[in-house]
XYZ file of C-alpha atoms in Angstrom:
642
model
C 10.131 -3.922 -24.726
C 9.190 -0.482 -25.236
C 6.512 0.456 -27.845
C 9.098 2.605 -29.775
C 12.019 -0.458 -29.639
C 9.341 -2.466 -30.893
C 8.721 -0.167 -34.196
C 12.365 0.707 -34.658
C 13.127 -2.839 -34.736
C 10.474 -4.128 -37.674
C 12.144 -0.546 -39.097
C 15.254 -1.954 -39.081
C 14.339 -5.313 -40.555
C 12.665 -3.533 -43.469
C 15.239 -1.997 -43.537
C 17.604 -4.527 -43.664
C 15.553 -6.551 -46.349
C 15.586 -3.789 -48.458
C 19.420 -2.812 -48.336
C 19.872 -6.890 -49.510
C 17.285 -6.556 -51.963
C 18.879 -3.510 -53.768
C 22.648 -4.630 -53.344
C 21.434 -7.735 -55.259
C 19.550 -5.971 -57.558
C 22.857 -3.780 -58.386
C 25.241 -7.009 -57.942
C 23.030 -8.821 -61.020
C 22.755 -5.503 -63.103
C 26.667 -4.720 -62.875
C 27.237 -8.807 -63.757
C 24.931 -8.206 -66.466
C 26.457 -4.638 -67.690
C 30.211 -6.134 -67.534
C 29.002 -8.754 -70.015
C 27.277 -6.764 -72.596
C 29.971 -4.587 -72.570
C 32.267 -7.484 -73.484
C 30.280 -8.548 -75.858
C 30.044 -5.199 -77.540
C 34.175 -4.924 -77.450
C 34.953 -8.251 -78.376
C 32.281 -7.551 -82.184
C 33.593 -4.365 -82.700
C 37.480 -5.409 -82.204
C 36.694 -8.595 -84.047
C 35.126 -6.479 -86.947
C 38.022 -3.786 -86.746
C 40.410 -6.366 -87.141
C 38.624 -8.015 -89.689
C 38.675 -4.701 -91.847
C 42.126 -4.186 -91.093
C 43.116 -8.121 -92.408
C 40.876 -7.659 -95.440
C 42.588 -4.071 -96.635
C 45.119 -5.350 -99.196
C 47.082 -1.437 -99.123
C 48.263 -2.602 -95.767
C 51.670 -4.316 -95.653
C 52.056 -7.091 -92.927
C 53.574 -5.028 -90.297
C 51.130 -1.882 -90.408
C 48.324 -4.457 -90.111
C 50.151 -5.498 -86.734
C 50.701 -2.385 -85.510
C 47.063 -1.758 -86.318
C 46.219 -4.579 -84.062
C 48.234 -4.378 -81.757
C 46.748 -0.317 -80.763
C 43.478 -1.345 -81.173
C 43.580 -4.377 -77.898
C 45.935 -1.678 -76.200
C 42.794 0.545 -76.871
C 40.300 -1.954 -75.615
C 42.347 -3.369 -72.833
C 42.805 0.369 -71.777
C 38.321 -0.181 -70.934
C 38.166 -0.806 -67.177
C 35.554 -3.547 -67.948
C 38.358 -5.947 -69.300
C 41.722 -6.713 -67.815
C 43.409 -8.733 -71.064
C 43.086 -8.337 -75.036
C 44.406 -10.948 -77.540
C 44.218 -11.786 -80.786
C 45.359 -15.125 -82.087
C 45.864 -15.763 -85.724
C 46.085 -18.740 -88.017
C 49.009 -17.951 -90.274
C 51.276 -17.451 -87.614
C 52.432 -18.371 -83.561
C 52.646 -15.021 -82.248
C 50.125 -13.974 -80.841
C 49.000 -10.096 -79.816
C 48.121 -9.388 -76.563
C 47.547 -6.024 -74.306
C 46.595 -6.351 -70.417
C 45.178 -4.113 -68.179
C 47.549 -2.585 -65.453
C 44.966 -0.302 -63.618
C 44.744 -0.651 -59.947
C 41.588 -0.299 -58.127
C 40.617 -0.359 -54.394
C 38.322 -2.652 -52.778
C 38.674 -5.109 -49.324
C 40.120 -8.095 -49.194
C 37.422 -10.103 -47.484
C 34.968 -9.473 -50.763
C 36.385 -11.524 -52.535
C 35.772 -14.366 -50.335
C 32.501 -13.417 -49.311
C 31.206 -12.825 -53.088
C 32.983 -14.674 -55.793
C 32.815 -13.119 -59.185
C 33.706 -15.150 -61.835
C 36.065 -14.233 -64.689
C 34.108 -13.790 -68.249
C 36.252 -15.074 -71.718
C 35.013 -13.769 -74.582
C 35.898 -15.144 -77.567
C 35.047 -14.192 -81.605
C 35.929 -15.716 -84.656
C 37.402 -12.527 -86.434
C 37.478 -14.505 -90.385
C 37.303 -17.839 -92.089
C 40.605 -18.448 -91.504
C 40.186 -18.879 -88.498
C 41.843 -15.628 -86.209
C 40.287 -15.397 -83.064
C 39.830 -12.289 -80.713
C 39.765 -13.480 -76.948
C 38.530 -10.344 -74.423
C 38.785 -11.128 -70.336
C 36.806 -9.418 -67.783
C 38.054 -7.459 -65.422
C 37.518 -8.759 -61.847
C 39.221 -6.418 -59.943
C 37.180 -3.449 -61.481
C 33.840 -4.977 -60.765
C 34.705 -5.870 -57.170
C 35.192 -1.853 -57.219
C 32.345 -0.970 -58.909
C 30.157 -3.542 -56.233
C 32.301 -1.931 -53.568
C 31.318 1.352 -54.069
C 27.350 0.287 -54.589
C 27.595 -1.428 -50.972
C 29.267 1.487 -49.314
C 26.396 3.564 -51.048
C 23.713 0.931 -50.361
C 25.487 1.040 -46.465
C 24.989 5.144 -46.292
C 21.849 5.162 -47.571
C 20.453 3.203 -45.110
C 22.070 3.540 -41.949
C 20.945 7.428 -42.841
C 17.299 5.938 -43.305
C 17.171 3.639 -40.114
C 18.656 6.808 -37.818
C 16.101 9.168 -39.080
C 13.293 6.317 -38.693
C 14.574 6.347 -35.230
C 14.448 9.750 -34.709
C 11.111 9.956 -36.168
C 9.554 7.139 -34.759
C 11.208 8.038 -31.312
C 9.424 11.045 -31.452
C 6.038 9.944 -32.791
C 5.975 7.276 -30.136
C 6.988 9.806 -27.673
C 4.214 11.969 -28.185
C 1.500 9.441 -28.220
C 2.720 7.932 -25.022
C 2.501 11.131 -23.182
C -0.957 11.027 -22.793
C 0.096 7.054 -21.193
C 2.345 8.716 -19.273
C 0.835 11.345 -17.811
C -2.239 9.102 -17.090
C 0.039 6.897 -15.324
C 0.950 9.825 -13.091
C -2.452 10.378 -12.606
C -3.119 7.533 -11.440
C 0.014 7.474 -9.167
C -1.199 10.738 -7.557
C -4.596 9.801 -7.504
C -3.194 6.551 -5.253
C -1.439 9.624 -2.840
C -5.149 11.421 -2.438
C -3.221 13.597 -4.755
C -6.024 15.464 -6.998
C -3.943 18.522 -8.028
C -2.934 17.657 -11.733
C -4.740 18.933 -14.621
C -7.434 17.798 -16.945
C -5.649 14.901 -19.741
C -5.378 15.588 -22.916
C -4.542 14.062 -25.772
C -4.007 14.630 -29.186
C -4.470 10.894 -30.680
C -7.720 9.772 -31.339
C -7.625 6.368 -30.007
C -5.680 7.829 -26.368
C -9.097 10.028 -25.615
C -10.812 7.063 -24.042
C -8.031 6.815 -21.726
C -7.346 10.402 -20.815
C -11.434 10.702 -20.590
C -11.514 8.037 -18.247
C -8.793 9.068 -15.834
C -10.182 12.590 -15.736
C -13.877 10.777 -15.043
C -12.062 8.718 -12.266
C -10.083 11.732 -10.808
C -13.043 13.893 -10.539
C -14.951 11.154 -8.937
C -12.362 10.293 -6.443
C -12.255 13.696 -5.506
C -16.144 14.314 -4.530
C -15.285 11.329 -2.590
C -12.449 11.907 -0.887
C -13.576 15.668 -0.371
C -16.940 14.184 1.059
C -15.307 11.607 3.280
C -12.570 14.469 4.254
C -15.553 16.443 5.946
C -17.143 13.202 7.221
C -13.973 12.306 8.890
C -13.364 15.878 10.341
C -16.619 15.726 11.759
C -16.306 12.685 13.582
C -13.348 13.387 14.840
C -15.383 16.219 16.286
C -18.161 14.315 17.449
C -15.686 11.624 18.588
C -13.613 13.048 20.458
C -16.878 14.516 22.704
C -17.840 12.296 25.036
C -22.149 11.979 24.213
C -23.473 12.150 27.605
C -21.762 15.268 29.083
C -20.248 17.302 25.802
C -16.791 16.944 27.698
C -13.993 15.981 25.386
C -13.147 11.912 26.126
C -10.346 9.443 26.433
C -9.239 9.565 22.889
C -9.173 13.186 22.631
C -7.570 13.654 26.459
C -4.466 10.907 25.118
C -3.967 13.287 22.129
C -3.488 16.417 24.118
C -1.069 14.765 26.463
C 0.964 13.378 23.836
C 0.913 17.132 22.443
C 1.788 18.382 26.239
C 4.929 15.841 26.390
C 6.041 16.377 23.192
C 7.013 20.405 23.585
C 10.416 21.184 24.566
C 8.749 23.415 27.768
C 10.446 22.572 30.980
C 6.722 23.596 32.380
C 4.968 21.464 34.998
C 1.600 20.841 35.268
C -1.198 18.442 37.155
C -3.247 15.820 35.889
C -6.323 15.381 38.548
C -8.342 12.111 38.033
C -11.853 12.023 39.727
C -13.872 8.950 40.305
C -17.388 8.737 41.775
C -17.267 6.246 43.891
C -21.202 4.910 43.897
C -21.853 5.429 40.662
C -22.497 2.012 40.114
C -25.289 1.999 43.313
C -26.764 4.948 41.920
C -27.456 3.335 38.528
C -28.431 0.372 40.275
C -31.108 1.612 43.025
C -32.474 4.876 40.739
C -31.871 3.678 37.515
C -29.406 5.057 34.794
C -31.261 8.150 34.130
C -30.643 9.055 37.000
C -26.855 7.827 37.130
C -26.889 9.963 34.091
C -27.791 13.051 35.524
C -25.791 12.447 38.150
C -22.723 12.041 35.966
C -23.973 15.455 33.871
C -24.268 17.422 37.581
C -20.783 16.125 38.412
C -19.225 17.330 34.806
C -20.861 20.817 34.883
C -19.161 21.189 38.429
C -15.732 20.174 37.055
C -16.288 22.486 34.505
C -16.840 25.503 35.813
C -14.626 24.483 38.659
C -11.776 24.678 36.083
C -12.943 27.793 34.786
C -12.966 29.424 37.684
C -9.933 28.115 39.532
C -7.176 26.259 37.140
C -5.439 27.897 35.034
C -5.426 26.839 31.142
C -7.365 23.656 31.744
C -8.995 21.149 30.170
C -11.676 18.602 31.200
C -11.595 14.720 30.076
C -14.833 12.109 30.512
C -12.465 8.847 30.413
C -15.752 6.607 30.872
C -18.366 5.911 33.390
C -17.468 7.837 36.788
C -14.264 8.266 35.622
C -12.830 11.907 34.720
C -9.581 13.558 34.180
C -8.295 17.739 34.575
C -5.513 18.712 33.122
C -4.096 21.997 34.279
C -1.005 24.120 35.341
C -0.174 23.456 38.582
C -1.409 25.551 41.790
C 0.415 26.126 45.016
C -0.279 23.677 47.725
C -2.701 25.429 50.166
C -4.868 26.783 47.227
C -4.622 23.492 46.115
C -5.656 21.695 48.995
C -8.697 24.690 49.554
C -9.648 23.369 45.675
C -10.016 19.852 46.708
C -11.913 20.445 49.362
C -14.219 22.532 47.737
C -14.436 19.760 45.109
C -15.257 16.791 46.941
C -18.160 19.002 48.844
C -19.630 20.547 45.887
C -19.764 16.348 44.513
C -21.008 15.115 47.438
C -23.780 17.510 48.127
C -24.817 16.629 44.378
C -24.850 13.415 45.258
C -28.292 11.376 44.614
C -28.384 8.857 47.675
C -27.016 10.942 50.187
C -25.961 8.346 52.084
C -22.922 7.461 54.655
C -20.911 5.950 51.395
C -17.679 8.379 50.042
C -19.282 9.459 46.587
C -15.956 10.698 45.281
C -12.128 10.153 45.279
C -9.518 12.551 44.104
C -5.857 11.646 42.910
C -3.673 14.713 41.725
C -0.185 14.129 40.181
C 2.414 16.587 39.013
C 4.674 15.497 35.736
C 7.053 17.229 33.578
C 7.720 17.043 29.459
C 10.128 14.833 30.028
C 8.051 11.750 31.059
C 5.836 9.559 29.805
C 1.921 9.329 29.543
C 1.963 5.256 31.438
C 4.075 6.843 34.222
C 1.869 9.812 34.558
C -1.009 8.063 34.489
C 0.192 5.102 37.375
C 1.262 8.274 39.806
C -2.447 10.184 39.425
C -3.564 6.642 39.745
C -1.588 5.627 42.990
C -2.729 8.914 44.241
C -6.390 8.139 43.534
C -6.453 4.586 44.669
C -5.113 6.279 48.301
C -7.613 8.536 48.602
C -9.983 5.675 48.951
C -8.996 5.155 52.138
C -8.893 8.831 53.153
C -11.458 10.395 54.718
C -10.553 13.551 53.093
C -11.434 11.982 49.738
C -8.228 12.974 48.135
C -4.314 12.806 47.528
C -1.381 14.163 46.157
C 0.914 11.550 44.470
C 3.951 13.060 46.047
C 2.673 12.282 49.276
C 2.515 8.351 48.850
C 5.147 5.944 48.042
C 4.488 5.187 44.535
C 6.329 1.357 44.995
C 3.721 0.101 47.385
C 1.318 0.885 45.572
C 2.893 -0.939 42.321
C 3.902 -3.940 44.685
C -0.398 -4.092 45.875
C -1.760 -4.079 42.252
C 0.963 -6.718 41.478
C -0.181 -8.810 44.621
C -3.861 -8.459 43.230
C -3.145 -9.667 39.782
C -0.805 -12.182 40.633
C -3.292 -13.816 42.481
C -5.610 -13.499 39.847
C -3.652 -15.096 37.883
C -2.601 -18.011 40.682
C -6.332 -18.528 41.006
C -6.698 -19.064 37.776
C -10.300 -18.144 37.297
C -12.450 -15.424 36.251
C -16.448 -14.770 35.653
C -16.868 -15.276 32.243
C -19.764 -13.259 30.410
C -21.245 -13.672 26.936
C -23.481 -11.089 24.830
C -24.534 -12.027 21.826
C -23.852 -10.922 18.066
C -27.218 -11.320 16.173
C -27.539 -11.878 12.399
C -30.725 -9.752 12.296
C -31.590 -11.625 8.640
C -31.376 -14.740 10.385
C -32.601 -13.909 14.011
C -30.086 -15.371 15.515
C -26.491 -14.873 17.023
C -23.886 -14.847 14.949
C -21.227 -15.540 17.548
C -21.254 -14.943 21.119
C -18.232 -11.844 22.806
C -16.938 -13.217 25.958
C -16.169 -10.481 28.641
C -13.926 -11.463 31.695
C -14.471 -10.264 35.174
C -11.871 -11.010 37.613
C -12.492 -10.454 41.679
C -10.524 -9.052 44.324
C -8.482 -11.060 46.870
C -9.487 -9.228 50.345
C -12.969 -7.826 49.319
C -14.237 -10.432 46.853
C -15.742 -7.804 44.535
C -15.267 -7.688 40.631
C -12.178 -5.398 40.019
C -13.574 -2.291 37.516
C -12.232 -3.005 34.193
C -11.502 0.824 34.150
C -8.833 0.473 37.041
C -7.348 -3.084 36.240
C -6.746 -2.490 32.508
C -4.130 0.213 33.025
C -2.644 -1.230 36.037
C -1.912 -4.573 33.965
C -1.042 -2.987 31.426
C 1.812 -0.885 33.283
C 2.688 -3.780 35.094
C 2.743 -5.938 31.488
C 0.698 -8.639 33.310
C -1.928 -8.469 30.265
C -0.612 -11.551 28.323
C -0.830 -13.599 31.556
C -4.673 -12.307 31.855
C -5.645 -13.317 28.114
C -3.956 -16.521 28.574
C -6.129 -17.096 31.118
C -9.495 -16.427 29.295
C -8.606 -18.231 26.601
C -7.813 -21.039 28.558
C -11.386 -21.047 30.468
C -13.121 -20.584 27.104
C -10.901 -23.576 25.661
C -13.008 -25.568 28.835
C -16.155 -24.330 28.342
C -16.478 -24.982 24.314
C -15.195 -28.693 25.135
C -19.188 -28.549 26.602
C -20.794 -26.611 24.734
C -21.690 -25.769 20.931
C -21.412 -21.770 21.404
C -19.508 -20.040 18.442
C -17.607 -16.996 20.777
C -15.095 -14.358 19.956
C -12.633 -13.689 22.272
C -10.898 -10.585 22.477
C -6.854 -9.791 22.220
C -5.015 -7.163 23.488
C -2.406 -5.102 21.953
C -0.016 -6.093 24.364
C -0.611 -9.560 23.908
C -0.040 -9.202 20.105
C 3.014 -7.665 20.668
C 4.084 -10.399 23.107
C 6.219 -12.759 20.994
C 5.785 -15.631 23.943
C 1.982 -14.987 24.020
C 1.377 -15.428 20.267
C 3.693 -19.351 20.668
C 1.446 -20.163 23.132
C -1.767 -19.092 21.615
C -0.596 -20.744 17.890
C 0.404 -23.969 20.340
C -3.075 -24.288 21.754
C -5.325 -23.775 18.387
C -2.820 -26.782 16.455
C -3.733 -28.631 19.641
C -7.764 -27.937 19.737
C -8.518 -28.073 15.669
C -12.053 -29.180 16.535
C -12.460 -26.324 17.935
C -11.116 -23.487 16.080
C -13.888 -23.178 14.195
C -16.141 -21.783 17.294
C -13.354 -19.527 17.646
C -13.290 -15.637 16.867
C -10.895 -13.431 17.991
C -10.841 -9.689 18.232
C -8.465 -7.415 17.773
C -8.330 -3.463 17.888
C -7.618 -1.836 14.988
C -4.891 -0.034 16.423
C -3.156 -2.889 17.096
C -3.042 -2.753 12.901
C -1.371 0.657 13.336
C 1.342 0.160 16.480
C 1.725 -3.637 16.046
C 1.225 -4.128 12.221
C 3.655 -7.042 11.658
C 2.984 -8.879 14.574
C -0.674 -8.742 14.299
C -0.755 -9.439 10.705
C 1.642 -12.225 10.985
C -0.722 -13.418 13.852
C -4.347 -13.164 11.722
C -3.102 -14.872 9.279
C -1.911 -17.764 11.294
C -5.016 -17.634 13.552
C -7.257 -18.367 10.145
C -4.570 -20.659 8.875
C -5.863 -23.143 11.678
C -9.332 -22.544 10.775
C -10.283 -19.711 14.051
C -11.760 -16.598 12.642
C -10.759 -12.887 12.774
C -12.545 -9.625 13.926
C -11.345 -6.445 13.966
C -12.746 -3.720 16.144
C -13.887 0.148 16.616
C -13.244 0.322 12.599
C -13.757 3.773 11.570
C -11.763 5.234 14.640
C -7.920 5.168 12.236
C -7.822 5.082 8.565
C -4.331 4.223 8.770
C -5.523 0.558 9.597
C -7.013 0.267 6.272
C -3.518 -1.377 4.558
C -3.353 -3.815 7.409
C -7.304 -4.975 7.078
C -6.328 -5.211 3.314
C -3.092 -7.636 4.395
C -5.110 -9.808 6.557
C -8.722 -9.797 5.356
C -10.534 -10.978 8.126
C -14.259 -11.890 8.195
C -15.461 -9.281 10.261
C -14.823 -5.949 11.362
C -16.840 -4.231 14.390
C -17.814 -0.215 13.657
C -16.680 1.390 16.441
C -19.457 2.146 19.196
C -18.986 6.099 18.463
C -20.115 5.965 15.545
C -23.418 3.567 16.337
C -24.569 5.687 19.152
C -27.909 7.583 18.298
C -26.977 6.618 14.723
C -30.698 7.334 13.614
C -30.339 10.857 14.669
C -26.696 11.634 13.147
C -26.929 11.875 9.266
C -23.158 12.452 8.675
C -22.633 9.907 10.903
C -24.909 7.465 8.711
C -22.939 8.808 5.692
C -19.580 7.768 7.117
C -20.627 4.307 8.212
C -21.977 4.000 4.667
C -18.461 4.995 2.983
C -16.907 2.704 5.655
C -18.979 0.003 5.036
C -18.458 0.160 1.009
C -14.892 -0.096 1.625
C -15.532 -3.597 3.721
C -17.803 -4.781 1.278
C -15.344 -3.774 -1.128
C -12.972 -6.368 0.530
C -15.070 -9.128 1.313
C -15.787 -7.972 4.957
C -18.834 -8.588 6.930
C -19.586 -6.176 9.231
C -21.067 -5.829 12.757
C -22.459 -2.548 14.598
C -21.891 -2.708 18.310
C -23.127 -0.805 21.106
C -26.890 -0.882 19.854
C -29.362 0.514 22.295
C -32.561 0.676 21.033
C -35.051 0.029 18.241
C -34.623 3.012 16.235
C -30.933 2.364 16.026
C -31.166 -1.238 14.912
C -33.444 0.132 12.364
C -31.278 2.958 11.419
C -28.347 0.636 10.906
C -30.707 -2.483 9.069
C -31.486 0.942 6.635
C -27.868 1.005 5.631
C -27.458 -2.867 5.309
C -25.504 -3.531 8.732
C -27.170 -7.622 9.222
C -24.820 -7.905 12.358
C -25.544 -6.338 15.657
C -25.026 -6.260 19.489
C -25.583 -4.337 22.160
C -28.208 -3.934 24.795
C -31.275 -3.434 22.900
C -30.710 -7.528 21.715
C -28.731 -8.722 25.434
C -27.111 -7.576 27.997
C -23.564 -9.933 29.099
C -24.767 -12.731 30.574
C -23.236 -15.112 33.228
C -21.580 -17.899 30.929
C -23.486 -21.016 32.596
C -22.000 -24.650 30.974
C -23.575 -27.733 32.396
């Protein structure tokens, strides 16, 4: 009930009380009036009459006639309805009534009885007697007319209580109200309202507080605003080469395919080929400068020869121009130039092709998987070229789909995979936390591990994934029945999206309860985002049977935050771009520490990943982070059971 129903309603009680207090009060004093003024009549009658029997002037018939004007007189008093006088010397008696009519309802007279008064007075000592009756009729009136004035009076009170109150009440709960609103907007990131106010003394500590709290919020939010901004800067670079990455290239073709243009354009993907042997034989400084040679060549190769492009770093030797489209022989002369200018930066300069080239033209109209799986069919052919690269058009886009399907479904046949562990130390404790598996899977014809770079997307197009994860999980579900490791395995998107996957998964942890405990699995964060109910729905289930939950690259989508709120898992992994040279980045060491008061906040542990050295681990012990991994503590490791 409303603060203002509440006081009108004790109003109207008092109200009520009162209005039966006074209508009784009037009821007893008109009872009491009625009979002193009968027995002020009924004295002076009997002592007129008395006067008028003693005076011996007075013949018989002038003393009746006397009488008989005087109860006329009296019974003419709207107090008394009858008049009589009864005398001893004689049988007839004198008598005047009262014919007055008077208005009143019904129903009062069954609702309040009022009782007829006789008055009677000895007039002499012979014995005449003077007999008055009240008049009922007149005093239901007379109470009929209090209650309709007792009635106005207060329904008139109670209405402008109401309005009074109504208004009073208003007026204090403004400053509620407008709080309230405050709050509301301060919910929406909404800091735009004014400073509170309020008039009633006891409201300030409210309206003080919300302004406090606003203000607050809006250093905050204003302070993690520029954080954010700037790591979207910083993470959509890619660290090693200043080229924007993966993240920021998937933005700009989602921005390319979502204009109305008819326009064409090319996506070129470039791989270097030996990357891997370079790192291996030279070390990965040198890898890395090879990888910084090979971006500066891209660049100004763009600059110089593509019109309006752009230049991606997806990871590793793996890069991406996006550009309008150039006629075939300058094309062609462009490619060639490309692979040369690669291959003469080269480190080993050896007989091994150091690059491949895949180009593929799309339109508005089609979509990012698609466009991708062409550039990649192209690039995957010019493996075999010696040319080093190849136009999508020019290959039959189904064979290639049917060979990556041959691969993986034999992967999948085979039903094995090299399974890695690194693990994920509890610095406090010197000791791992939990153990992230990694899965390499090998190639049919050449027997060599299949780069994670080129048999993620092609599962993924071919929506093989699920099959894949059910096949880790399945090794891991044989290796823990021999071992005491605590690992965490990891979950795709398209897994949690796959309603037959998540049966199957929920199947085997009712069957394995033992082990669920060992068991943590991570998810992306954007599977929080693009997949919220299923993943949700699937967390909760997954700690239901006693498994645990991490979710990973946290600080890479606020939006996520409402679904880490739904599920509340136990950990959450910062996202690597954030980690990276964290002791040198001070806004980056300001974000992780707003991000990590909002885990803390609910309950969260979390873990930094992608630690490479000392001064890192150090920078991120500095802002409390107890749980790291990366390559400074282990690189994956072979999982060996005996």
């Amino acid at each position: 009930m409303k603060l203002s129903s509440q006081f009108i309603t004790g109003l109207t009680c008092l109200i009520v009380a009162v209005f039966f207090v006074a209508t009784f009060y009037e009821f007893s004093s008109l009872r009491q009036n009625q009979v002193r003024v009968i027995d002020d009549h009924a004295a002076q009658v009997a002592s007129t009459i008395n006067d008028t029997l003693a005076n011996k002037t007075t013949s018989e018939q002038d003393k009746s006639l006397t009488i008989r004007s005087l109860l006329e007189t009296v019974a003419a008093t709207p107090y008394i309805t009858q008049a009589r006088f009864e005398s001893s010397k004689n049988s007839d008696d004198i008598s005047s009534k009262n014919i007055g009519a008077f208005e009143y309802p019904a129903w009062l007279t069954s609702v309040i009885p009022i009782e007829k008064i006789n008055k009677r007075v000895v007039v002499n000592q012979e014995g005449d007697v003077v007999t008055l009756s009240s008049n009922s009729a007149y005093a239901y009136a007379l109470f009929w007319t209090v209650l309709v004035k007792q009635t106005l009076i207060s329904s008139i009170l109670l209405i402008l209580s109401m309005v009074i109150v109504s208004g009073i009440s208003a007026l204090s709960i403004r400053p509620i109200k407008r709080s309230t609103k405050q709050l509301t907007a301060l919910e929406n990131h909404n800091y735009s309202l004014p400073n509170l106010s309020s008039f009633t003394k006891e409201y300030r500590y409210l309206t003080n507080a919300v302004n406090s709290l606003a203000i607050s919020l809006e250093r905050r939010f204003t302070q993690l605003s520029k954080q954010s901004e700037q790591f979207k800067q910083v993470a959509s670079k890619d660290a090693l080469t200043g080229l924007a990455n993966r993240s920021a290239f998937e933005r700009h073709m989602k921005a390319l395919l979502s204009t109305s243009s008819t326009k064409e354009m090319d996506l070129t993907l470039v791989r270097l080929a030996q990357l891997g042997r370079v790192n291996a034989q030279l070390g990965s400084l040198a890898g890395d400068s090879y990888v910084v040679g090979v971006a500066n060549i891209l660049q100004l190769n763009a600059q110089d020869t593509y019109k309006n492009a752009f230049v991606f770093r997806f990871s590793g030797g793996d890069f991406a121009i996006v550009s309008n489209p150039l006629p075939r022989d300058e094309h062609e002369n462009t490619l060639r130039s490309l692979v040369r200018l690669i291959t003469n930066v080269y480190p080993l300069q050896d007989e091994k092709k150091a690059v491949s080239i895949g180009v593929a033209r799309f339109s508005p109209n089609e979509i990012l998987p698609h466009i991708i799986e062409k550039a990649d069919n192209a690039l995957i052919a010019a493996t075999k070229l010696e040319q080093g690269w190849q136009f999508a058009s020019d290959i039959q886009h189904v064979h290639s789909s049917a060979k990556w399907r041959e691969r993986l479904t034999y992967i999948v046949e085979q039903q094995y995979a090299d399974i890695l562990i690194q693990p994920i130390v509890n610095i406090e404790q010197n000791a791992p936390a939990y153990h992230e598996i990694f899965a390499r899977f090998k190639d049919s014809e050449t027997n060599t591990v299949i780069p994670m770079s080129q048999l993620i997307p092609a599962s993924e197009r071919l929506e093989l994934i699920p099959q894949l994860d059910k096949l880790v999980v399945s090794m891991v579900f044989k290796k823990l029945s021999a071992t005491s490791h605590q690992v965490g395995i990891n979950l795709s998107n398209m897994s949690i999206s796959n309603a037959s996957f998540r049966e199957w998964l929920l199947g085997q942890l009712r069957q394995r309860e033992e082990v669920c405990r060992r068991l943590v699995f991570e998810i992306e964060d954007s599977a929080l985002i693009h997949h919220s109910g299923d993943a949700i729905a699937l967390c909760k289930q997954i700690m239901q049977c006693g498994a645990q939950v991490t979710v990973e690259h946290f600080g890479d989508n606020f939006s996520s935050l409402a679904g880490l709120r739904a599920i509340s898992p136990q950990f959450v992994k910062l996202s690597g771009r954030l980690t990276q040279s964290i002791h040198l980045q001070k806004d980056n060491q300001l974000f992780i520490s707003s991000l990590l008061s909002i885990a803390r906040n609910l309950h969260i542990e979390v873990i930094a990943e992608m630690v490479e050295n000392e001064a890192e681990s150090i920078a991120l012990e500095n802002l409390n982070v107890t749980f790291q991994q990366g390559y400074y503590f282990a690189k994956p490791t072979l999982w060996m059971v005996y």
